[in-house]
mmCIF file of C-alpha atoms in Angstrom:
data_model
loop_
_atom_site.group_PDB
_atom_site.id
_atom_site.type_symbol
_atom_site.label_atom_id
_atom_site.label_comp_id
_atom_site.label_asym_id
_atom_site.label_seq_id
_atom_site.Cartn_x
_atom_site.Cartn_y
_atom_site.Cartn_z
ATOM 1 C CA MET B 18 0.000 0.000 0.000
ATOM 2 C CA TYR B 19 2.670 2.550 0.990
ATOM 3 C CA PRO B 20 5.697 3.361 -1.158
ATOM 4 C CA LYS B 21 8.830 1.438 -0.168
ATOM 5 C CA ILE B 22 10.569 4.467 1.420
ATOM 6 C CA ILE B 23 7.625 4.996 3.783
ATOM 7 C CA LEU B 24 7.504 1.292 4.631
ATOM 8 C CA ASP B 25 11.241 1.369 5.358
ATOM 9 C CA LEU B 26 10.812 4.440 7.571
ATOM 10 C CA ILE B 27 7.946 2.751 9.445
ATOM 11 C CA GLU B 28 10.168 -0.280 10.062
ATOM 12 C CA ASP B 29 12.976 1.975 11.332
ATOM 13 C CA LEU B 30 10.634 3.838 13.677
ATOM 14 C CA LYS B 31 9.242 0.556 15.054
ATOM 15 C CA ARG B 32 12.745 -0.260 16.311
ATOM 16 C CA LEU B 33 12.461 2.609 18.821
ATOM 17 C CA PRO B 34 11.294 1.639 22.342
ATOM 18 C CA GLY B 35 7.564 1.990 22.860
ATOM 19 C CA ILE B 36 6.817 2.554 19.174
ATOM 20 C CA GLY B 37 4.428 0.064 17.642
ATOM 21 C CA GLU B 38 3.075 -0.311 14.113
ATOM 22 C CA LYS B 39 0.366 2.367 14.339
ATOM 23 C CA THR B 40 2.572 4.960 16.068
ATOM 24 C CA ALA B 41 5.384 4.349 13.571
ATOM 25 C CA GLU B 42 2.944 4.762 10.696
ATOM 26 C CA ARG B 43 1.575 7.999 12.186
ATOM 27 C CA LEU B 44 5.088 9.398 12.738
ATOM 28 C CA ALA B 45 6.249 8.487 9.228
ATOM 29 C CA LEU B 46 3.211 10.153 7.661
ATOM 30 C CA HIS B 47 3.758 13.217 9.845
ATOM 31 C CA LEU B 48 7.404 13.521 8.793
ATOM 32 C CA ILE B 49 6.254 13.777 5.172
ATOM 33 C CA THR B 50 4.523 17.065 6.077
ATOM 34 C CA TRP B 51 7.798 18.675 7.257
ATOM 35 C CA ASP B 52 9.581 21.033 4.918
ATOM 36 C CA ASN B 53 13.046 20.147 3.602
ATOM 37 C CA GLN B 54 14.863 22.394 6.088
ATOM 38 C CA ASP B 55 13.205 20.718 9.092
ATOM 39 C CA LEU B 56 13.821 17.245 7.663
ATOM 40 C CA ASN B 57 17.485 18.050 6.966
ATOM 41 C CA HIS B 58 17.902 19.424 10.500
ATOM 42 C CA PHE B 59 16.269 16.300 11.958
ATOM 43 C CA GLY B 60 18.413 14.008 9.801
ATOM 44 C CA ASN B 61 21.611 15.865 10.741
ATOM 45 C CA ASN B 62 20.765 15.528 14.437
ATOM 46 C CA LEU B 63 20.400 11.779 13.983
ATOM 47 C CA ILE B 64 23.727 11.555 12.160
ATOM 48 C CA ASN B 65 25.438 13.723 14.788
ATOM 49 C CA LEU B 66 24.330 11.369 17.574
ATOM 50 C CA LYS B 67 27.070 8.940 16.626
ATOM 51 C CA ASP B 68 29.606 11.599 15.661
ATOM 52 C CA LYS B 69 29.336 13.949 18.650
ATOM 53 C CA ILE B 70 27.993 11.966 21.602
ATOM 54 C CA LYS B 71 30.498 9.997 23.671
ATOM 55 C CA TYR B 72 30.904 8.711 27.192
ATOM 56 C CA CYS B 73 32.463 10.828 29.936
ATOM 57 C CA GLN B 74 35.998 9.554 30.577
ATOM 58 C CA THR B 75 35.443 9.830 34.343
ATOM 59 C CA CYS B 76 31.916 8.581 35.053
ATOM 60 C CA GLY B 77 30.593 7.120 31.769
ATOM 61 C CA LEU B 78 27.700 9.583 31.310
ATOM 62 C CA LEU B 79 26.569 10.429 27.768
ATOM 63 C CA THR B 80 28.073 13.809 26.887
ATOM 64 C CA ASP B 81 29.409 15.883 24.033
ATOM 65 C CA HIS B 82 32.679 16.612 25.920
ATOM 66 C CA ASP B 83 35.525 14.387 27.121
ATOM 67 C CA ILE B 84 34.489 15.086 30.740
ATOM 68 C CA CYS B 85 30.787 15.702 31.450
ATOM 69 C CA GLN B 86 29.421 18.850 33.107
ATOM 70 C CA ILE B 87 28.624 16.994 36.337
ATOM 71 C CA CYS B 88 32.190 15.730 36.764
ATOM 72 C CA GLN B 89 33.531 19.208 35.982
ATOM 73 C CA ASP B 90 31.188 20.911 38.482
ATOM 74 C CA GLU B 91 33.349 21.932 41.448
ATOM 75 C CA THR B 92 30.283 22.749 43.576
ATOM 76 C CA ARG B 93 29.321 19.074 43.719
ATOM 77 C CA THR B 94 30.678 16.944 46.549
ATOM 78 C CA ASN B 95 33.322 14.353 45.778
ATOM 79 C CA ASP B 96 32.404 12.402 48.935
ATOM 80 C CA GLN B 97 29.394 10.705 47.352
ATOM 81 C CA ILE B 98 29.239 8.657 44.181
ATOM 82 C CA MET B 99 25.854 7.381 43.056
ATOM 83 C CA VAL B 100 26.210 4.210 40.993
ATOM 84 C CA VAL B 101 23.541 3.767 38.310
ATOM 85 C CA SER B 102 22.923 1.428 35.403
ATOM 86 C CA ASP B 103 22.794 3.964 32.563
ATOM 87 C CA SER B 104 22.698 7.651 31.635
ATOM 88 C CA LYS B 105 18.880 7.736 31.617
ATOM 89 C CA ASP B 106 18.963 7.090 35.367
ATOM 90 C CA VAL B 107 21.255 10.104 35.911
ATOM 91 C CA PHE B 108 18.995 12.345 33.843
ATOM 92 C CA SER B 109 15.984 11.212 35.885
ATOM 93 C CA ILE B 110 17.680 11.841 39.234
ATOM 94 C CA GLU B 111 19.090 15.194 38.109
ATOM 95 C CA LYS B 112 15.543 16.442 37.412
ATOM 96 C CA THR B 113 14.856 16.164 41.168
ATOM 97 C CA ASN B 114 17.729 18.521 42.085
ATOM 98 C CA THR B 115 18.255 16.611 45.363
ATOM 99 C CA PHE B 116 21.578 14.847 44.799
ATOM 100 C CA HIS B 117 24.721 16.992 44.679
ATOM 101 C CA GLY B 118 27.424 14.358 44.489
ATOM 102 C CA LYS B 119 28.945 12.649 41.480
ATOM 103 C CA TYR B 120 27.727 9.673 39.458
ATOM 104 C CA HIS B 121 29.152 6.500 38.057
ATOM 105 C CA ILE B 122 27.431 4.757 35.144
ATOM 106 C CA LEU B 123 27.957 0.995 34.902
ATOM 107 C CA GLY B 124 26.632 0.637 31.369
ATOM 108 C CA GLY B 125 24.104 -2.033 32.336
ATOM 109 C CA LEU B 126 23.405 -4.542 35.087
ATOM 110 C CA ILE B 127 24.811 -7.971 35.831
ATOM 111 C CA ASP B 128 22.583 -10.471 34.049
ATOM 112 C CA PHE B 129 24.055 -13.947 33.722
ATOM 113 C CA SER B 130 21.074 -15.105 31.625
ATOM 114 C CA LYS B 131 22.156 -12.615 28.931
ATOM 115 C CA GLY B 132 25.854 -13.277 29.451
ATOM 116 C CA ILE B 133 26.502 -9.906 31.155
ATOM 117 C CA GLU B 134 29.144 -10.384 33.843
ATOM 118 C CA PRO B 135 30.894 -7.824 36.085
ATOM 119 C CA LYS B 136 33.843 -7.730 33.653
ATOM 120 C CA ASP B 137 31.435 -6.446 30.961
ATOM 121 C CA LEU B 138 30.447 -3.390 33.012
ATOM 122 C CA ASN B 139 32.277 -0.233 34.095
ATOM 123 C CA PHE B 140 33.556 -1.538 37.461
ATOM 124 C CA ASP B 141 37.278 -0.976 36.767
ATOM 125 C CA GLN B 142 36.806 2.792 36.448
ATOM 126 C CA LEU B 143 34.677 2.774 39.622
ATOM 127 C CA LYS B 144 37.513 1.130 41.550
ATOM 128 C CA LEU B 145 39.868 3.904 40.416
ATOM 129 C CA ARG B 146 37.475 6.572 41.728
ATOM 130 C CA ILE B 147 36.844 5.086 45.174
ATOM 131 C CA LYS B 148 38.917 6.240 48.132
ATOM 132 C CA ASP B 149 38.509 6.068 51.930
ATOM 133 C CA ASN B 150 35.634 7.876 53.636
ATOM 134 C CA ILE B 151 33.511 8.062 50.511
ATOM 135 C CA GLU B 152 29.874 7.028 50.282
ATOM 136 C CA ILE B 153 28.808 4.800 47.417
ATOM 137 C CA ILE B 154 25.068 5.142 46.857
ATOM 138 C CA ILE B 155 23.738 2.187 44.907
ATOM 139 C CA ALA B 156 20.898 3.313 42.667
ATOM 140 C CA THR B 157 20.229 0.246 40.569
ATOM 141 C CA ASN B 158 16.696 -0.886 39.770
ATOM 142 C CA SER B 159 14.892 -3.074 42.261
ATOM 143 C CA THR B 160 14.808 -5.960 39.797
ATOM 144 C CA VAL B 161 16.649 -9.267 40.101
ATOM 145 C CA GLU B 162 19.486 -7.875 37.955
ATOM 146 C CA GLY B 163 19.579 -4.615 39.917
ATOM 147 C CA GLU B 164 19.728 -6.442 43.234
ATOM 148 C CA LEU B 165 22.427 -8.803 41.957
ATOM 149 C CA THR B 166 24.498 -5.826 40.816
ATOM 150 C CA ALA B 167 23.941 -4.065 44.158
ATOM 151 C CA GLN B 168 25.091 -7.161 46.046
ATOM 152 C CA TYR B 169 28.198 -7.337 43.872
ATOM 153 C CA ILE B 170 29.059 -3.679 44.581
ATOM 154 C CA LYS B 171 28.501 -4.234 48.294
ATOM 155 C CA SER B 172 30.851 -7.234 48.230
ATOM 156 C CA LEU B 173 33.579 -5.208 46.483
ATOM 157 C CA TYR B 174 33.817 -2.724 49.341
ATOM 158 C CA LYS B 175 32.775 -4.729 52.414
ATOM 159 C CA ASP B 176 36.276 -4.656 53.958
ATOM 160 C CA ASP B 177 37.154 -1.064 53.001
ATOM 161 C CA ASN B 178 36.560 2.161 54.893
ATOM 162 C CA ILE B 179 33.707 2.942 52.505
ATOM 163 C CA ILE B 180 30.062 3.657 53.307
ATOM 164 C CA VAL B 181 27.801 1.678 50.996
ATOM 165 C CA SER B 182 24.158 2.776 50.939
ATOM 166 C CA ARG B 183 21.187 1.915 48.769
ATOM 167 C CA LEU B 184 18.394 4.182 47.566
ATOM 168 C CA GLY B 185 15.403 4.045 49.886
ATOM 169 C CA TYR B 186 12.564 1.913 48.747
ATOM 170 C CA GLY B 187 10.252 4.692 47.737
ATOM 171 C CA LEU B 188 10.620 2.995 44.385
ATOM 172 C CA PRO B 189 8.219 0.164 43.693
ATOM 173 C CA VAL B 190 9.785 -3.271 43.390
ATOM 174 C CA GLY B 191 10.426 -4.134 39.756
ATOM 175 C CA ALA B 192 10.387 -0.490 38.594
ATOM 176 C CA ASP B 193 12.946 1.233 36.375
ATOM 177 C CA LEU B 194 14.362 4.558 37.602
ATOM 178 C CA LYS B 195 13.666 6.247 34.285
ATOM 179 C CA TYR B 196 9.911 5.688 34.692
ATOM 180 C CA ALA B 197 9.653 6.915 38.299
ATOM 181 C CA ASP B 198 8.081 10.301 38.981
ATOM 182 C CA GLU B 199 10.180 13.085 40.522
ATOM 183 C CA LEU B 200 8.627 12.902 44.000
ATOM 184 C CA THR B 201 9.318 9.163 44.221
ATOM 185 C CA LEU B 202 12.935 9.764 43.206
ATOM 186 C CA ILE B 203 13.299 12.606 45.732
ATOM 187 C CA LYS B 204 12.067 10.366 48.543
ATOM 188 C CA ALA B 205 14.253 7.489 47.377
ATOM 189 C CA VAL B 206 17.375 9.698 47.490
ATOM 190 C CA GLU B 207 16.447 11.243 50.847
ATOM 191 C CA ASN B 208 15.604 7.898 52.458
ATOM 192 C CA ARG B 209 18.595 5.903 51.294
ATOM 193 C CA GLN B 210 19.988 3.523 53.893
ATOM 194 C CA LYS B 211 23.316 1.943 54.656
ATOM 195 C CA TYR B 212 23.538 -1.196 52.559
#
């Protein structure tokens, strides 16, 4: 029914999370209504994602600089490092404006069923950043994988002079941080407990 280019675009859009057949079709048909300048701008932004976005050399956050703005911010405390699964979690927590430490992005969670082991995640860089009298705040999801990763982090520092805490359970069990509302995240940060 549709020309091949539209069908191809629909298939591409369906690969995005949360986009099904009907939404992809609606988006593709909407993009046709854009003028050439808007389409070129949109296309260039997509191309630039791979060219200009990289991972912060310190924490692993998505950024367009070698060191992200959070790591460069001298007003943030260096005594707290919140460990999260991915950049989306940092962006969600930052919206709450309640945490003023630094972050560390693992790049996923331990999941043996998918072959993801600790060596596959950003633990080596975390070890380089940890020193005595620092608090590690574990902010992984309250899923099986999140809990397994949290337990692994706890085991890494059990004999060190490190405070290991976990976000408070204002978050529902099985929830992803990126889907939590701001108030829930605020309470989770405020009510974290030693882990």
